Tab-separated table of C-alpha atoms in Angstrom:
chain	number	residue	atom	x	y	z
A	1	UNK	CA	-0.213	-0.058	-0.097
A	2	UNK	CA	1.989	3.102	-1.373
A	3	UNK	CA	-0.409	6.122	-2.195
A	4	UNK	CA	1.596	8.484	-4.286
A	5	UNK	CA	2.030	11.936	-2.942
A	6	UNK	CA	-0.293	14.739	-4.134
A	7	UNK	CA	0.964	16.810	-6.714
A	8	UNK	CA	-2.091	17.513	-8.542
A	9	UNK	CA	-4.904	20.415	-8.514
A	10	UNK	CA	-6.541	21.264	-5.265
A	11	UNK	CA	-9.665	18.898	-4.489
A	12	UNK	CA	-12.953	20.416	-3.978
A	13	UNK	CA	-12.958	20.524	-0.443
A	14	UNK	CA	-9.358	21.926	0.066
A	15	UNK	CA	-9.586	25.279	2.089
A	16	UNK	CA	-5.882	25.762	1.388
A	17	UNK	CA	-3.466	24.528	-1.378
A	18	UNK	CA	0.399	24.655	-1.210
A	19	UNK	CA	1.745	24.129	-4.725
A	20	UNK	CA	5.301	23.831	-5.299
A	21	UNK	CA	6.595	25.325	-2.197
A	22	UNK	CA	10.498	25.535	-2.130
A	23	UNK	CA	12.376	26.984	0.798
A	24	UNK	CA	16.196	27.714	0.497
A	25	UNK	CA	18.704	28.851	3.248
A	26	UNK	CA	21.968	29.802	1.530
A	27	UNK	CA	21.940	26.948	-1.018
A	28	UNK	CA	20.238	24.496	1.415
A	29	UNK	CA	16.668	23.438	0.401
A	30	UNK	CA	14.866	22.791	3.467
A	31	UNK	CA	11.570	22.376	1.049
A	32	UNK	CA	11.661	20.920	-2.419
A	33	UNK	CA	8.623	21.423	-4.116
A	34	UNK	CA	6.098	20.786	-1.487
A	35	UNK	CA	2.462	19.976	-2.698
A	36	UNK	CA	-0.469	19.174	-0.484
A	37	UNK	CA	-3.574	20.440	0.648
A	38	UNK	CA	-5.634	21.224	3.920
A	39	UNK	CA	-9.110	19.938	3.839
A	40	UNK	CA	-12.190	21.626	5.183
A	41	UNK	CA	-13.465	20.588	8.685
A	42	UNK	CA	-10.468	17.750	8.427
A	43	UNK	CA	-7.516	16.922	10.336
A	44	UNK	CA	-4.235	16.850	8.256
A	45	UNK	CA	-1.282	15.556	10.108
A	46	UNK	CA	2.213	16.071	8.825
A	47	UNK	CA	4.453	13.138	10.067
A	48	UNK	CA	8.249	13.160	9.693
A	49	UNK	CA	11.737	13.057	11.606
A	50	UNK	CA	13.260	16.077	12.891
A	51	UNK	CA	14.545	18.224	9.914
A	52	UNK	CA	12.082	16.653	7.608
A	53	UNK	CA	10.558	20.479	6.989
A	54	UNK	CA	7.455	20.080	9.216
A	55	UNK	CA	8.509	23.298	10.944
A	56	UNK	CA	9.490	25.212	7.728
A	57	UNK	CA	6.333	24.486	6.156
A	58	UNK	CA	4.108	25.606	8.929
A	59	UNK	CA	6.112	28.869	9.219
A	60	UNK	CA	5.349	29.569	5.710
A	61	UNK	CA	1.726	28.691	5.966
A	62	UNK	CA	1.597	30.833	9.064
A	63	UNK	CA	3.187	33.692	7.461
A	64	UNK	CA	6.326	33.678	9.577
A	65	UNK	CA	8.495	33.313	6.656
A	66	UNK	CA	8.190	33.800	2.914
A	67	UNK	CA	8.579	30.706	0.499
A	68	UNK	CA	11.799	31.167	-2.049
A	69	UNK	CA	9.168	30.039	-4.434
A	70	UNK	CA	5.752	28.451	-4.729
A	71	UNK	CA	2.123	29.337	-4.349
A	72	UNK	CA	-0.613	29.269	-1.684
A	73	UNK	CA	-4.074	28.964	-2.698
A	74	UNK	CA	-6.570	30.129	-0.022
A	75	UNK	CA	-10.219	29.355	-0.664
A	76	UNK	CA	-9.179	29.133	-4.549
A	77	UNK	CA	-7.550	32.629	-4.703
A	78	UNK	CA	-3.769	33.005	-4.723
A	79	UNK	CA	-2.415	34.670	-1.479
A	80	UNK	CA	0.824	35.692	0.186
A	81	UNK	CA	1.264	36.597	3.539
A	82	UNK	CA	3.744	39.291	4.869
A	83	UNK	CA	3.620	38.444	8.273
A	84	UNK	CA	2.016	36.014	10.927
A	85	UNK	CA	-0.551	38.974	11.782
A	86	UNK	CA	-1.618	38.952	7.977
A	87	UNK	CA	-2.236	35.258	7.939
A	88	UNK	CA	-4.119	35.372	11.300
A	89	UNK	CA	-6.323	38.135	9.447
A	90	UNK	CA	-7.125	35.582	6.942
A	91	UNK	CA	-7.933	32.801	9.146
A	92	UNK	CA	-4.624	30.964	9.896
A	93	UNK	CA	-3.520	30.734	13.347
A	94	UNK	CA	-0.530	28.575	14.749
A	95	UNK	CA	-0.407	26.990	18.207
A	96	UNK	CA	3.241	26.440	19.169
A	97	UNK	CA	4.777	23.751	21.250
A	98	UNK	CA	5.873	26.288	23.691
A	99	UNK	CA	2.525	28.242	24.542
A	100	UNK	CA	2.943	31.976	23.967
A	101	UNK	CA	0.854	32.913	26.942
A	102	UNK	CA	1.423	35.539	29.470
A	103	UNK	CA	1.310	33.735	32.874
A	104	UNK	CA	0.802	36.526	35.121
A	105	UNK	CA	-2.355	37.848	33.248
A	106	UNK	CA	-6.076	36.459	33.193
A	107	UNK	CA	-7.511	34.286	30.732
A	108	UNK	CA	-9.611	37.037	29.319
A	109	UNK	CA	-6.558	39.361	29.088
A	110	UNK	CA	-4.712	36.644	27.227
A	111	UNK	CA	-7.440	35.906	24.557
A	112	UNK	CA	-7.746	39.976	23.885
A	113	UNK	CA	-3.917	40.710	24.160
A	114	UNK	CA	-3.077	43.180	21.199
A	115	UNK	CA	-6.394	43.573	20.196
A	116	UNK	CA	-8.482	44.861	23.114
A	117	UNK	CA	-12.167	45.736	22.812
A	118	UNK	CA	-12.814	49.258	23.488
A	119	UNK	CA	-15.686	51.760	24.024
A	120	UNK	CA	-15.646	55.583	23.354
A	121	UNK	CA	-14.222	56.219	26.863
A	122	UNK	CA	-11.752	53.155	27.260
A	123	UNK	CA	-11.389	49.519	27.277
A	124	UNK	CA	-14.494	47.697	27.433
A	125	UNK	CA	-13.486	44.859	30.157
A	126	UNK	CA	-17.017	43.772	30.357
A	127	UNK	CA	-17.548	42.763	26.934
A	128	UNK	CA	-13.953	41.006	26.744
A	129	UNK	CA	-15.226	38.818	29.831
A	130	UNK	CA	-18.487	38.112	28.058
A	131	UNK	CA	-16.887	37.015	25.017
A	132	UNK	CA	-14.307	34.992	26.903
A	133	UNK	CA	-16.705	33.088	28.837
A	134	UNK	CA	-18.679	32.448	25.908
A	135	UNK	CA	-15.683	31.047	24.189
A	136	UNK	CA	-15.043	28.975	27.155
A	137	UNK	CA	-18.576	27.529	26.947
A	138	UNK	CA	-18.196	27.001	23.283
A	139	UNK	CA	-15.184	24.966	23.767
A	140	UNK	CA	-17.312	23.117	26.748
A	141	UNK	CA	-14.423	24.294	29.421
A	142	UNK	CA	-15.531	25.660	33.014
A	143	UNK	CA	-12.454	28.211	33.100
A	144	UNK	CA	-13.342	31.459	34.764
A	145	UNK	CA	-12.011	33.981	32.474
A	146	UNK	CA	-10.551	35.929	35.141
A	147	UNK	CA	-8.392	33.318	36.514
A	148	UNK	CA	-4.450	33.752	36.075
A	149	UNK	CA	-3.331	31.604	33.309
A	150	UNK	CA	-0.472	30.597	35.844
A	151	UNK	CA	-3.136	28.910	37.867
A	152	UNK	CA	-4.207	26.835	35.311
A	153	UNK	CA	-3.241	23.265	34.339
A	154	UNK	CA	-1.315	22.824	31.170
A	155	UNK	CA	-4.024	21.291	29.136
A	156	UNK	CA	-6.465	24.090	30.251
A	157	UNK	CA	-3.755	26.532	28.974
A	158	UNK	CA	-3.780	25.002	25.894
A	159	UNK	CA	-7.369	25.464	25.640
A	160	UNK	CA	-7.002	29.161	26.138
A	161	UNK	CA	-4.547	29.441	23.224
A	162	UNK	CA	-7.387	27.688	21.231
A	163	UNK	CA	-9.945	30.139	22.184
A	164	UNK	CA	-7.362	32.949	21.378
A	165	UNK	CA	-7.549	31.675	17.833
A	166	UNK	CA	-11.191	30.995	17.713
A	167	UNK	CA	-11.931	34.788	18.843
A	168	UNK	CA	-10.068	35.936	15.626
A	169	UNK	CA	-12.513	33.569	13.620
A	170	UNK	CA	-9.404	31.342	12.561
A	171	UNK	CA	-10.498	28.631	9.855
A	172	UNK	CA	-7.345	26.880	9.804
A	173	UNK	CA	-5.672	26.127	13.190
A	174	UNK	CA	-2.160	24.646	13.126
A	175	UNK	CA	-1.059	22.543	16.254
A	176	UNK	CA	2.753	22.024	16.683
A	177	UNK	CA	3.448	19.058	19.131
A	178	UNK	CA	-0.049	19.792	21.167
A	179	UNK	CA	0.403	16.630	23.319
A	180	UNK	CA	4.171	16.905	24.227
A	181	UNK	CA	3.266	17.636	27.847
A	182	UNK	CA	-0.094	16.576	28.343
A	183	UNK	CA	-1.419	13.736	30.414
A	184	UNK	CA	-3.691	10.978	28.919
A	185	UNK	CA	-6.429	12.729	30.328
A	186	UNK	CA	-5.772	15.970	29.011
A	187	UNK	CA	-5.064	14.497	25.617
A	188	UNK	CA	-8.876	13.115	25.562
A	189	UNK	CA	-9.818	16.426	26.276
A	190	UNK	CA	-7.944	18.131	23.496
A	191	UNK	CA	-9.129	15.220	20.925
A	192	UNK	CA	-12.611	16.064	22.033
A	193	UNK	CA	-12.031	19.905	21.191
A	194	UNK	CA	-10.515	19.050	18.190
A	195	UNK	CA	-13.340	16.886	16.948
A	196	UNK	CA	-15.858	19.642	17.894
A	197	UNK	CA	-13.984	22.151	15.930
A	198	UNK	CA	-13.713	20.057	12.816
A	199	UNK	CA	-17.452	19.345	13.054
A	200	UNK	CA	-18.056	23.178	12.693
A	201	UNK	CA	-16.064	23.395	9.625
A	202	UNK	CA	-12.428	24.310	11.232
A	203	UNK	CA	-9.398	22.818	9.551
A	204	UNK	CA	-6.692	21.445	11.827
A	205	UNK	CA	-3.175	21.091	10.738
A	206	UNK	CA	-1.434	18.611	13.270
A	207	UNK	CA	2.382	17.994	14.046
A	208	UNK	CA	3.396	15.104	16.286
A	209	UNK	CA	5.951	12.724	16.760
A	210	UNK	CA	3.368	10.627	18.718
A	211	UNK	CA	2.474	8.408	15.798
A	212	UNK	CA	-0.218	6.023	17.432
A	213	UNK	CA	-1.824	8.801	19.499
A	214	UNK	CA	-1.918	11.032	16.102
A	215	UNK	CA	-3.409	8.252	14.073
A	216	UNK	CA	-6.511	8.520	16.348
A	217	UNK	CA	-7.194	12.082	15.466
A	218	UNK	CA	-6.010	12.129	11.795
A	219	UNK	CA	-8.042	12.204	8.627
A	220	UNK	CA	-5.275	12.773	6.124
A	221	UNK	CA	-1.616	11.916	6.608
A	222	UNK	CA	1.178	13.944	4.809
A	223	UNK	CA	4.885	12.338	5.261
A	224	UNK	CA	7.815	14.562	4.745
A	225	UNK	CA	11.310	13.214	4.460
A	226	UNK	CA	14.460	15.455	3.490
A	227	UNK	CA	12.267	18.487	2.732
A	228	UNK	CA	9.963	16.754	0.302
A	229	UNK	CA	6.556	14.917	0.456
A	230	UNK	CA	6.983	11.115	0.183
A	231	UNK	CA	3.454	9.986	0.446
A	232	UNK	CA	-0.101	11.242	1.412
A	233	UNK	CA	-3.146	9.103	2.220
A	234	UNK	CA	-6.652	9.140	4.039
A	235	UNK	CA	-5.853	7.907	7.607
A	236	UNK	CA	-8.355	4.884	7.053
A	237	UNK	CA	-6.032	3.283	4.563
A	238	UNK	CA	-2.740	3.631	6.559
A	239	UNK	CA	-1.275	2.095	9.790
A	240	UNK	CA	1.785	2.665	11.937
A	241	UNK	CA	4.253	0.749	9.583
A	242	UNK	CA	3.004	2.815	6.581
A	243	UNK	CA	4.075	5.895	8.451
A	244	UNK	CA	7.299	4.892	9.595
A	245	UNK	CA	8.135	3.264	6.329
A	246	UNK	CA	7.368	6.596	4.469
A	247	UNK	CA	9.241	8.536	6.882
A	248	UNK	CA	12.603	6.682	6.913
A	249	UNK	CA	12.641	4.926	3.756
A	250	UNK	CA	11.699	1.457	2.458
A	251	UNK	CA	14.391	-0.388	3.851
A	252	UNK	CA	13.161	0.014	7.536
A	253	UNK	CA	12.094	-3.104	9.463
A	254	UNK	CA	9.674	-2.323	11.969
A	255	UNK	CA	9.997	-5.631	13.352
A	256	UNK	CA	13.836	-5.753	13.879
A	257	UNK	CA	14.510	-7.091	17.500
A	258	UNK	CA	16.705	-5.158	19.782
A	259	UNK	CA	20.235	-5.796	20.011
A	260	UNK	CA	21.430	-6.271	23.701
A	261	UNK	CA	24.910	-5.911	25.324
A	262	UNK	CA	26.171	-6.206	28.814
A	263	UNK	CA	26.397	-3.464	31.064
A	264	UNK	CA	29.313	-2.739	33.494
A	265	UNK	CA	29.525	-1.354	37.153
A	266	UNK	CA	27.332	1.390	38.452
A	267	UNK	CA	28.862	4.684	37.312
A	268	UNK	CA	26.079	6.874	38.995
A	269	UNK	CA	24.037	6.377	41.693
A	270	UNK	CA	21.453	8.739	43.002
A	271	UNK	CA	20.244	7.993	46.317
A	272	UNK	CA	17.130	9.248	48.005
A	273	UNK	CA	17.476	12.651	46.226
A	274	UNK	CA	15.112	15.410	47.035
A	275	UNK	CA	14.988	19.058	45.328
A	276	UNK	CA	12.752	21.763	46.430
A	277	UNK	CA	11.511	24.399	43.904
A	278	UNK	CA	13.910	27.239	43.786
A	279	UNK	CA	11.021	29.893	43.942
A	280	UNK	CA	10.695	29.764	47.465
A	281	UNK	CA	7.476	27.874	47.768
A	282	UNK	CA	8.929	24.874	49.782
A	283	UNK	CA	7.316	22.788	47.009
A	284	UNK	CA	9.176	19.400	46.533
A	285	UNK	CA	9.693	18.985	42.722
A	286	UNK	CA	11.801	15.859	43.316
A	287	UNK	CA	10.712	13.400	46.216
A	288	UNK	CA	13.246	10.988	47.401
A	289	UNK	CA	14.352	9.700	44.182
A	290	UNK	CA	16.838	6.851	43.858
A	291	UNK	CA	18.449	5.743	40.489
A	292	UNK	CA	21.283	3.779	39.333
A	293	UNK	CA	23.038	4.495	35.740
A	294	UNK	CA	25.423	1.759	34.729
A	295	UNK	CA	28.645	2.175	32.374
A	296	UNK	CA	27.406	1.521	28.711
A	297	UNK	CA	23.465	2.176	29.831
A	298	UNK	CA	21.297	4.767	28.155
A	299	UNK	CA	18.791	5.904	30.996
A	300	UNK	CA	15.763	7.771	29.724
A	301	UNK	CA	13.749	9.810	32.159
A	302	UNK	CA	10.221	10.569	31.011
A	303	UNK	CA	7.709	13.125	32.503
A	304	UNK	CA	5.393	15.757	32.018
A	305	UNK	CA	6.506	19.622	32.034
A	306	UNK	CA	6.912	20.121	35.824
A	307	UNK	CA	7.410	16.673	36.845
A	308	UNK	CA	11.176	17.321	38.182
A	309	UNK	CA	13.140	16.153	35.169
A	310	UNK	CA	15.162	19.106	34.600
A	311	UNK	CA	15.394	19.707	38.328
A	312	UNK	CA	16.737	16.287	38.953
A	313	UNK	CA	19.548	16.622	36.587
A	314	UNK	CA	20.229	19.925	37.571
A	315	UNK	CA	20.757	18.729	41.095
A	316	UNK	CA	22.933	15.996	40.249
A	317	UNK	CA	25.091	18.414	38.242
A	318	UNK	CA	25.378	20.786	40.998
A	319	UNK	CA	23.352	23.585	39.311
A	320	UNK	CA	20.766	23.398	42.147
A	321	UNK	CA	21.119	22.336	45.798
A	322	UNK	CA	19.649	18.885	47.029
A	323	UNK	CA	17.326	19.144	49.875
A	324	UNK	CA	18.241	15.501	50.493
A	325	UNK	CA	19.971	12.590	49.604
A	326	UNK	CA	23.161	12.571	47.702
A	327	UNK	CA	25.058	11.500	44.394
A	328	UNK	CA	27.930	9.239	44.132
A	329	UNK	CA	30.238	9.126	41.056
A	330	UNK	CA	31.792	5.876	40.737
A	331	UNK	CA	31.306	5.410	44.342
A	332	UNK	CA	32.512	8.897	45.656
A	333	UNK	CA	29.942	11.255	47.092
A	334	UNK	CA	29.849	14.274	44.858
A	335	UNK	CA	27.025	16.178	46.518
A	336	UNK	CA	29.003	18.681	48.048
A	337	UNK	CA	31.270	19.647	45.011
A	338	UNK	CA	30.928	22.425	42.594
A	339	UNK	CA	29.932	21.956	39.190
A	340	UNK	CA	33.596	22.361	37.914
A	341	UNK	CA	34.990	19.734	40.288
A	342	UNK	CA	31.877	17.285	39.284
A	343	UNK	CA	33.024	17.971	35.662
A	344	UNK	CA	36.670	17.155	36.487
């Protein structure tokens, strides 16, 4: 099953078509004649390894950069974007992996930041609050518009970003790695919101490295490799192996067994380590954690944003103090040493 890349004319339900998009940086081609459609009321997911060209393509579609050559057709009309504001005025918004909210401002203020509603005598806070509350209700989220963003869970903050996009009547919403820091429950909520948006005709462009998860929400799959589209297909016609094979090449064997090797002695031992939040709140971001890393071993530390991954490694490296416990390097306690001493 190898659906060909879409290089033909826009289909009837395409709200936006990219045609022969080329992007070059100093002679290096980041995009090589890319053609694809964004379908009205559907989720189009871009799959590809890091460096495949996904982010560059999204920057072009959202007006952040101008392509070296190629055309963008929006609602049947040839368009060009001078800026992200220009693209947003035409109904295209992007939600980045790192959210662009002001944490010390309210939900209402974040939604209307830079385009505040006014009366003849000043800002119309009452109308902003009414519209913000209506947006939250429309997204079926019980979030008070006067709540500070910093007091919201990450999943709720993402809903605020979506509400901000909808407040400018966005018809195309680009979501870059939207679930990278969400819990499983928050992912379910986000997917429910996405399905509701598409049922109203909003088109979603979705980028994710979580392939199996993305397949749950995708209507159309577009695979990029080395700046070119290698395949497109409807989601109902593909599976995980199809995506991976088109991402990395035909010789990839999804069923290859792992090759193991023997590990050496314990090189780093983290014993009962605790780390307190440096803001002064007294909150333990790492709580009595123990871990051994052996010579020749690769240890991956997983967790959501705020789970304590960074703080743990900073404490082991000596950048922040440990509230308890110790770190041993080849049996030697290095907890009291400076960063330079630990490196040496």
